[in-house]
CSV table of C-alpha atoms in Angstrom, one decimal:
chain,number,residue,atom,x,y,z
A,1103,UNK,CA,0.0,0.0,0.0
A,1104,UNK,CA,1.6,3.2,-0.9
A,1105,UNK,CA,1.9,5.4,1.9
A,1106,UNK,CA,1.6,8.7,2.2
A,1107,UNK,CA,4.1,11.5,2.4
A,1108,UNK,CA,2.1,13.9,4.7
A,1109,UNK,CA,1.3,10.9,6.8
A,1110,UNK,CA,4.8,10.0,7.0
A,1111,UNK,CA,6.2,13.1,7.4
A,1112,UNK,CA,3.7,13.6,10.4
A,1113,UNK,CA,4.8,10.4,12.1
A,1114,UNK,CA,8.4,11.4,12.2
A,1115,UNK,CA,7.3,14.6,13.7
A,1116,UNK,CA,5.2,13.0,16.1
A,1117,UNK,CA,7.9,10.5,17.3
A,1118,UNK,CA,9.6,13.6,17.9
A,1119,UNK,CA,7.4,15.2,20.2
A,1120,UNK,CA,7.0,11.7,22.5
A,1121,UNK,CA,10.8,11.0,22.5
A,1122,UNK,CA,11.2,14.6,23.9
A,1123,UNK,CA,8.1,14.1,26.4
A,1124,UNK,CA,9.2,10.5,27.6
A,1125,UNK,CA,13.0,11.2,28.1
A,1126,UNK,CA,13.1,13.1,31.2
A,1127,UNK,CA,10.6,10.6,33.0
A,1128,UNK,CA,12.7,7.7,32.1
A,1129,UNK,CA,15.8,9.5,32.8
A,1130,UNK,CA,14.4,10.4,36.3
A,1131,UNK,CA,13.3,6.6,37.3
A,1132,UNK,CA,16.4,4.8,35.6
A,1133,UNK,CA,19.1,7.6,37.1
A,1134,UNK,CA,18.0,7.4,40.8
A,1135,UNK,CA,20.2,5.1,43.6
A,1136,UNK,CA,18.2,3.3,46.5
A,1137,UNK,CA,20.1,5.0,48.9
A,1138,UNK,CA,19.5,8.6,47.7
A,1139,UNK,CA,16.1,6.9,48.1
A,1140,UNK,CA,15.8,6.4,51.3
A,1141,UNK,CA,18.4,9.2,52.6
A,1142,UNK,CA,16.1,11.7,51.2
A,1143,UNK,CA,12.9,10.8,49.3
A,1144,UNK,CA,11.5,8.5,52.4
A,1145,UNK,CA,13.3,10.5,55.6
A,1146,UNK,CA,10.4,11.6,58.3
A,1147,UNK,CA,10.7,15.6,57.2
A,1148,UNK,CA,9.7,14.0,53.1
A,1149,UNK,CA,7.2,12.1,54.8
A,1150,UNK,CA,5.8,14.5,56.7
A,1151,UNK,CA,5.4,16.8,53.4
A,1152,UNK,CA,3.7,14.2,51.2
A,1153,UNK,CA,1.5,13.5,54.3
A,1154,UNK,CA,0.4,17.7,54.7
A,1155,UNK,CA,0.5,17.7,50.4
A,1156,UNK,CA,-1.9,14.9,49.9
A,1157,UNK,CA,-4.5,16.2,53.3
A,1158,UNK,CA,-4.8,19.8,51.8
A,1159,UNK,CA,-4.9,18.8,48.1
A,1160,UNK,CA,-8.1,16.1,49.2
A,1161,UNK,CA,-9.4,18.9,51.7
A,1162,UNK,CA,-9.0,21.4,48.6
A,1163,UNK,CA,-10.8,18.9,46.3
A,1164,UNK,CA,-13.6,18.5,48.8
A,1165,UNK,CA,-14.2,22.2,49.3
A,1166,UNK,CA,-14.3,22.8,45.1
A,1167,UNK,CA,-16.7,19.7,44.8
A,1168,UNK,CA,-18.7,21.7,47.3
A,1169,UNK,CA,-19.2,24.6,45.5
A,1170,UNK,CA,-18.0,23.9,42.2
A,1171,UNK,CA,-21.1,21.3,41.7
A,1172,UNK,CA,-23.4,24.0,42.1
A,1173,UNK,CA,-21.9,26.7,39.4
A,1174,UNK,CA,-21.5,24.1,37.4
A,1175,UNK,CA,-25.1,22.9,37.2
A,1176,UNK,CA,-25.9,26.2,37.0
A,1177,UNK,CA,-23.5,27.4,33.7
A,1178,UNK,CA,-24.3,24.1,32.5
A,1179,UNK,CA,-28.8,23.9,32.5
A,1180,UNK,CA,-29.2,27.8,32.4
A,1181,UNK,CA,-28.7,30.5,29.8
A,1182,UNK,CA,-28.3,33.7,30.8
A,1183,UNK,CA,-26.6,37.1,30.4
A,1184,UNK,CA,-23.0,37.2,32.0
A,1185,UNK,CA,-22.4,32.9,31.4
A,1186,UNK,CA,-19.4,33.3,29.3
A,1187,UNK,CA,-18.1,36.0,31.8
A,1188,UNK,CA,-18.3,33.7,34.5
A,1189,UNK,CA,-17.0,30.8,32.5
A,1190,UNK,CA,-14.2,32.9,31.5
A,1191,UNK,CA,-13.5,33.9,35.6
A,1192,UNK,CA,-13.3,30.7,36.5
A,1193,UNK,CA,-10.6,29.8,34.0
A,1194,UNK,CA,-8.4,32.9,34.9
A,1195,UNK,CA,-6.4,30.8,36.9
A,1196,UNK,CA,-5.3,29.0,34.0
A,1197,UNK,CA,-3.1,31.8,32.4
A,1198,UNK,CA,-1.8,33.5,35.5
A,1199,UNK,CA,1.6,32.9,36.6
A,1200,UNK,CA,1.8,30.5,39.4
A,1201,UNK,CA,4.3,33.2,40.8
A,1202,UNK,CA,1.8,35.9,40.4
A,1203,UNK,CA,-0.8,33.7,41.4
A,1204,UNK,CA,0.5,33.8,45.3
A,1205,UNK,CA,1.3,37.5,45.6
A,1206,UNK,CA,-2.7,37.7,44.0
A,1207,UNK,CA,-3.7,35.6,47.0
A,1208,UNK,CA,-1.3,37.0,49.8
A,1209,UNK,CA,-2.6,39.8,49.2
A,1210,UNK,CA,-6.0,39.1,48.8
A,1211,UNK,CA,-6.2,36.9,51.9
A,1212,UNK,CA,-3.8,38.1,54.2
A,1213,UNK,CA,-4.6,38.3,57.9
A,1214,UNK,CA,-4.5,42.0,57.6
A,1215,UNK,CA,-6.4,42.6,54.1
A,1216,UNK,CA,-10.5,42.9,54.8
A,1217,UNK,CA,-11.3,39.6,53.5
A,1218,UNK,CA,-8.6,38.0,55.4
A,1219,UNK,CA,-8.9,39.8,58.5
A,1220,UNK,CA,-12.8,38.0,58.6
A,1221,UNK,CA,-11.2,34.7,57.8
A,1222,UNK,CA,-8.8,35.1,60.4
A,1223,UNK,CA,-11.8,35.4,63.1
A,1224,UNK,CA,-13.0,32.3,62.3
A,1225,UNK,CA,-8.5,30.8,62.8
A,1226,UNK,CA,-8.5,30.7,59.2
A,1227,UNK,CA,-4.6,32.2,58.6
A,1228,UNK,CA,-3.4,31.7,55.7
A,1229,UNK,CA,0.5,33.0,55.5
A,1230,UNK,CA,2.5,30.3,56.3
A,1231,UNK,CA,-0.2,27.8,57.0
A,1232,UNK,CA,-1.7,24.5,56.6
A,1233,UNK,CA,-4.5,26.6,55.0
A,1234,UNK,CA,-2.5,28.8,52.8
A,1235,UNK,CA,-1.7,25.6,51.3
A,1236,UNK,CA,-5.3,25.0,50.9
A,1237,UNK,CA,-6.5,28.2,49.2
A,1238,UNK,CA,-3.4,28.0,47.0
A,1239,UNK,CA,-4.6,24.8,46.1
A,1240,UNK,CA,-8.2,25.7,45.6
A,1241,UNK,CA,-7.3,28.5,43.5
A,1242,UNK,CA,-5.5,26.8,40.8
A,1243,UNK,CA,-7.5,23.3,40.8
A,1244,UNK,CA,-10.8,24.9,40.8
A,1245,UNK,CA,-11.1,25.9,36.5
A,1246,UNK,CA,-10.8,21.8,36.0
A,1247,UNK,CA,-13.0,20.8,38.8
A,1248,UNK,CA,-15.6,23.4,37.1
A,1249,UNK,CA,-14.5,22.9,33.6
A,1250,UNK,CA,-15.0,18.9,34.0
A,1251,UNK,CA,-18.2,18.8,36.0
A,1252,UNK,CA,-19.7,21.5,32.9
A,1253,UNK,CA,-19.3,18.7,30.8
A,1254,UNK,CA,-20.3,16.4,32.5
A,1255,UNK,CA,-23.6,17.8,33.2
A,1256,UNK,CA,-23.9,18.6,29.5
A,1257,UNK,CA,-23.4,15.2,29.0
A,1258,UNK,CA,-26.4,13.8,30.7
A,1259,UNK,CA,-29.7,13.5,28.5
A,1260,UNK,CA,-32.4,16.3,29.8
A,1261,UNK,CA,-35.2,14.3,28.4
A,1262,UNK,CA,-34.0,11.8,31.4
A,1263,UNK,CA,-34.5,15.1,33.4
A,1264,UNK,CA,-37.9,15.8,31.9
A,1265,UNK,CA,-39.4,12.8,32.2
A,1266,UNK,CA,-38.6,12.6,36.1
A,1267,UNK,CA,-40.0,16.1,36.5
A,1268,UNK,CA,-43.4,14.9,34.4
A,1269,UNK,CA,-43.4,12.4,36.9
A,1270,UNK,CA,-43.9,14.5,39.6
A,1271,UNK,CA,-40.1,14.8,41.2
A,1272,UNK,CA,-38.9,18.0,42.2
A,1273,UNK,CA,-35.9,19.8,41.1
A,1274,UNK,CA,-34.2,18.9,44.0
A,1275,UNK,CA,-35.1,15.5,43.7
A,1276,UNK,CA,-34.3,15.2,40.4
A,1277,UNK,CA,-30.6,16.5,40.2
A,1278,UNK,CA,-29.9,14.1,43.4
A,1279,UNK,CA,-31.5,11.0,41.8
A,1280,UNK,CA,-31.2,11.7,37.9
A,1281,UNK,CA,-28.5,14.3,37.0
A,1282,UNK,CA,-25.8,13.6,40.0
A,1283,UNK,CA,-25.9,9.6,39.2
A,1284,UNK,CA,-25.7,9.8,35.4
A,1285,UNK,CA,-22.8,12.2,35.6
A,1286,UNK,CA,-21.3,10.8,38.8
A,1287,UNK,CA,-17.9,9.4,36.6
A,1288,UNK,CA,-17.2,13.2,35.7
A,1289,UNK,CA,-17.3,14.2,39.1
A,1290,UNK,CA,-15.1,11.5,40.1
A,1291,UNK,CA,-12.6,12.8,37.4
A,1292,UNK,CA,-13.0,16.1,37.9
A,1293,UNK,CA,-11.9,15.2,41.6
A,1294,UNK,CA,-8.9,13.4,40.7
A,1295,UNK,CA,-7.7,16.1,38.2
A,1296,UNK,CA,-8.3,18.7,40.5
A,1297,UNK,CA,-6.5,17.1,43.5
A,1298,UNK,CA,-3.8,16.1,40.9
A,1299,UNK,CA,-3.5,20.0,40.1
A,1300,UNK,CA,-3.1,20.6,43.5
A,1301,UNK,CA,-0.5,18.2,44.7
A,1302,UNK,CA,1.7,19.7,41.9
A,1303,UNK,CA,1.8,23.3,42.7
A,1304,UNK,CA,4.7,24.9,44.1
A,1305,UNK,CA,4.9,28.3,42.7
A,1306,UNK,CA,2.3,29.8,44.2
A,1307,UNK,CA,3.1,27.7,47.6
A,1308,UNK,CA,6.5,29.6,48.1
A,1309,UNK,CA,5.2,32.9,48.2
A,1310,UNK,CA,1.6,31.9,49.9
A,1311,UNK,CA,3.0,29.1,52.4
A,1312,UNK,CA,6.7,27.9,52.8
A,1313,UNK,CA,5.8,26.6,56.1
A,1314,UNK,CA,4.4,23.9,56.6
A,1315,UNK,CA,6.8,22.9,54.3
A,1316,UNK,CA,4.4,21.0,51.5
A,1317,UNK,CA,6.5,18.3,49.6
A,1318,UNK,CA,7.1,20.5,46.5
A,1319,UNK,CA,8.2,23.3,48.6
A,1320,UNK,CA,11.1,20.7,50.1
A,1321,UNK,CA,11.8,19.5,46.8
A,1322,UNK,CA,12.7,23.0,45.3
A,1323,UNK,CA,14.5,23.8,49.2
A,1324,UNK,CA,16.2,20.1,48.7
A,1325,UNK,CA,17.5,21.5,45.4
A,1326,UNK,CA,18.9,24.6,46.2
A,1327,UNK,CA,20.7,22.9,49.0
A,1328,UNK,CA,21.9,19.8,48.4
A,1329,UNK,CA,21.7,19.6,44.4
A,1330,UNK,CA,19.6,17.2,41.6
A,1331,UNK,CA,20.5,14.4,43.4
A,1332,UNK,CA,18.7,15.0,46.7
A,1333,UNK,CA,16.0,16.7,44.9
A,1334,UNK,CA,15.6,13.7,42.5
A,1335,UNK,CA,15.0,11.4,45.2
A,1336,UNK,CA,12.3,13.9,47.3
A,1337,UNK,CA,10.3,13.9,44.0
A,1338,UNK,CA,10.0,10.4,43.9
A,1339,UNK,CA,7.4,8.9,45.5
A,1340,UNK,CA,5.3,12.8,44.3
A,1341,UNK,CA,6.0,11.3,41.0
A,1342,UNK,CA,4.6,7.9,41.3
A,1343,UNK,CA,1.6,9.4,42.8
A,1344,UNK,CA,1.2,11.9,39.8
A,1345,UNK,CA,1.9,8.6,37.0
A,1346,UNK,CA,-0.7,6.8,39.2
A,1347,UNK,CA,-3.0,9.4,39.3
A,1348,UNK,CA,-2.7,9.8,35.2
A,1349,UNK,CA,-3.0,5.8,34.8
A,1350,UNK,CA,-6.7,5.8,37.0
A,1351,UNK,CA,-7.9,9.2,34.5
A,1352,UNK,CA,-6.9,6.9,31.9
A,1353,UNK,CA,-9.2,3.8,33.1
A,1354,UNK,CA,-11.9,5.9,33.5
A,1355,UNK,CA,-11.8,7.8,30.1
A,1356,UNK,CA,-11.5,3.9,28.9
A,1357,UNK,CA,-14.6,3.1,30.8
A,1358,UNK,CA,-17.1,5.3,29.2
């Protein structure tokens, strides 16, 4: 069969673009020593830092699920005039600089600024903080929790909808026993992408929250102190749980 040159010429490309994707991660898993392992990547302070990643990343996820179901139900069965704006707010996160991202939210949620001086009433302090970590996280998971649960809504049939309203179920009723089941697989991925967002932020988590020291945080301070090495075997065990993470997405896009 005589193939074709645009085809072929695409492949070659295309082999490109994976060999330059999949050579760091193999270089990082086949250049790392056991004891590198163990000296750094599973000491009590790296740990400690996957342990506080992982509880505000799943807190964060929780908190978006919480009030990212609702907008998203909303944006997703209504029409009405601002929709796109909103759509478009929620995805700001996506283009600003993780950097900028945590001065935006320092200052925003500071202890001293007027929204954070009422969170700070209620013990919420975010500099330096197990819940600076959380916000950070919230702000920059939340346009793929919202973004993933639209569709997901979209996806389900409104005739389903209909017919259970005919039937005499209210709205209520309906979303809980119609809507939320039939798009219950988006919301599980739109919880794993968004807790996968959050467990890889660091940017935003120097400037927000250094302390508690988050596992990305260590890995940058293993860095700059000790060299690749060190920092090599931090990552580890943030990577497996990143490839894992991508493997169940994958599963579940396979399921549907």
């Amino acid at each position: 069969m005589h193939r074709s040159l645009l085809i072929s010429t695409f492949s070659v490309l295309g082999s490109l673009l994976i060999l330059f994707l999949l050579a760091p991660l193999l270089s990082f898993f086949t250049g790392i020593s056991l004891s590198d392992l163990m000296k750094y990547g599973l000491r009590e302070d790296a740990l400690n830092a996957l342990c506080i990643t992982i509880a505000a990343s799943s807190l964060s996820t929780i908190l978006l699920l919480l009030l990212g179901i609702p907008i998203s139900y909303v944006i997703a069965r209504r029409t009405f005039r601002g929709r796109d704006l909103i759509r478009s707010l929620v995805d700001l996160p996506l283009i600003i600089p993780h950097g900028v991202a945590g001065i935006a939210i320092l200052i925003a949620y500071n202890s001293r600024a007027p929204l954070g001086s009422l969170l700070a009433r209620t013990g919420i302090i975010i500099e330096d903080s197990f819940w600076g970590i959380v916000t950070v996280m919230c702000f920059v998971s939340a346009p793929l929790m919202v973004d993933t649960l639209i569709d997901g809504f979209l996806s389900v049939d409104q005739s389903l909808e209909h017919v259970a309203r005919s039937l005499g179920a209210s709205e209520w009723r309906t979303f809980l026993t119609v809507t939320l089941p039939l798009s219950f697989r988006s919301v599980i991925t739109a919880s794993i992408m968004a807790w996968a967002r959050g467990i890889s932020e660091v940017g935003a988590l120097l400037i927000v929250a250094y302390y508690p020291k988050s596992i990305n945080v260590l890995i940058m301070d293993r860095f700059w102190n000790y060299g690749l090495e060190a920092a090599k075997a931090t990552a580890l065990p943030l990577l497996a749980i990143s490839v894992s993470c991508f493997i169940l997405l994958k599963w579940l896009s396979g399921r549907r």
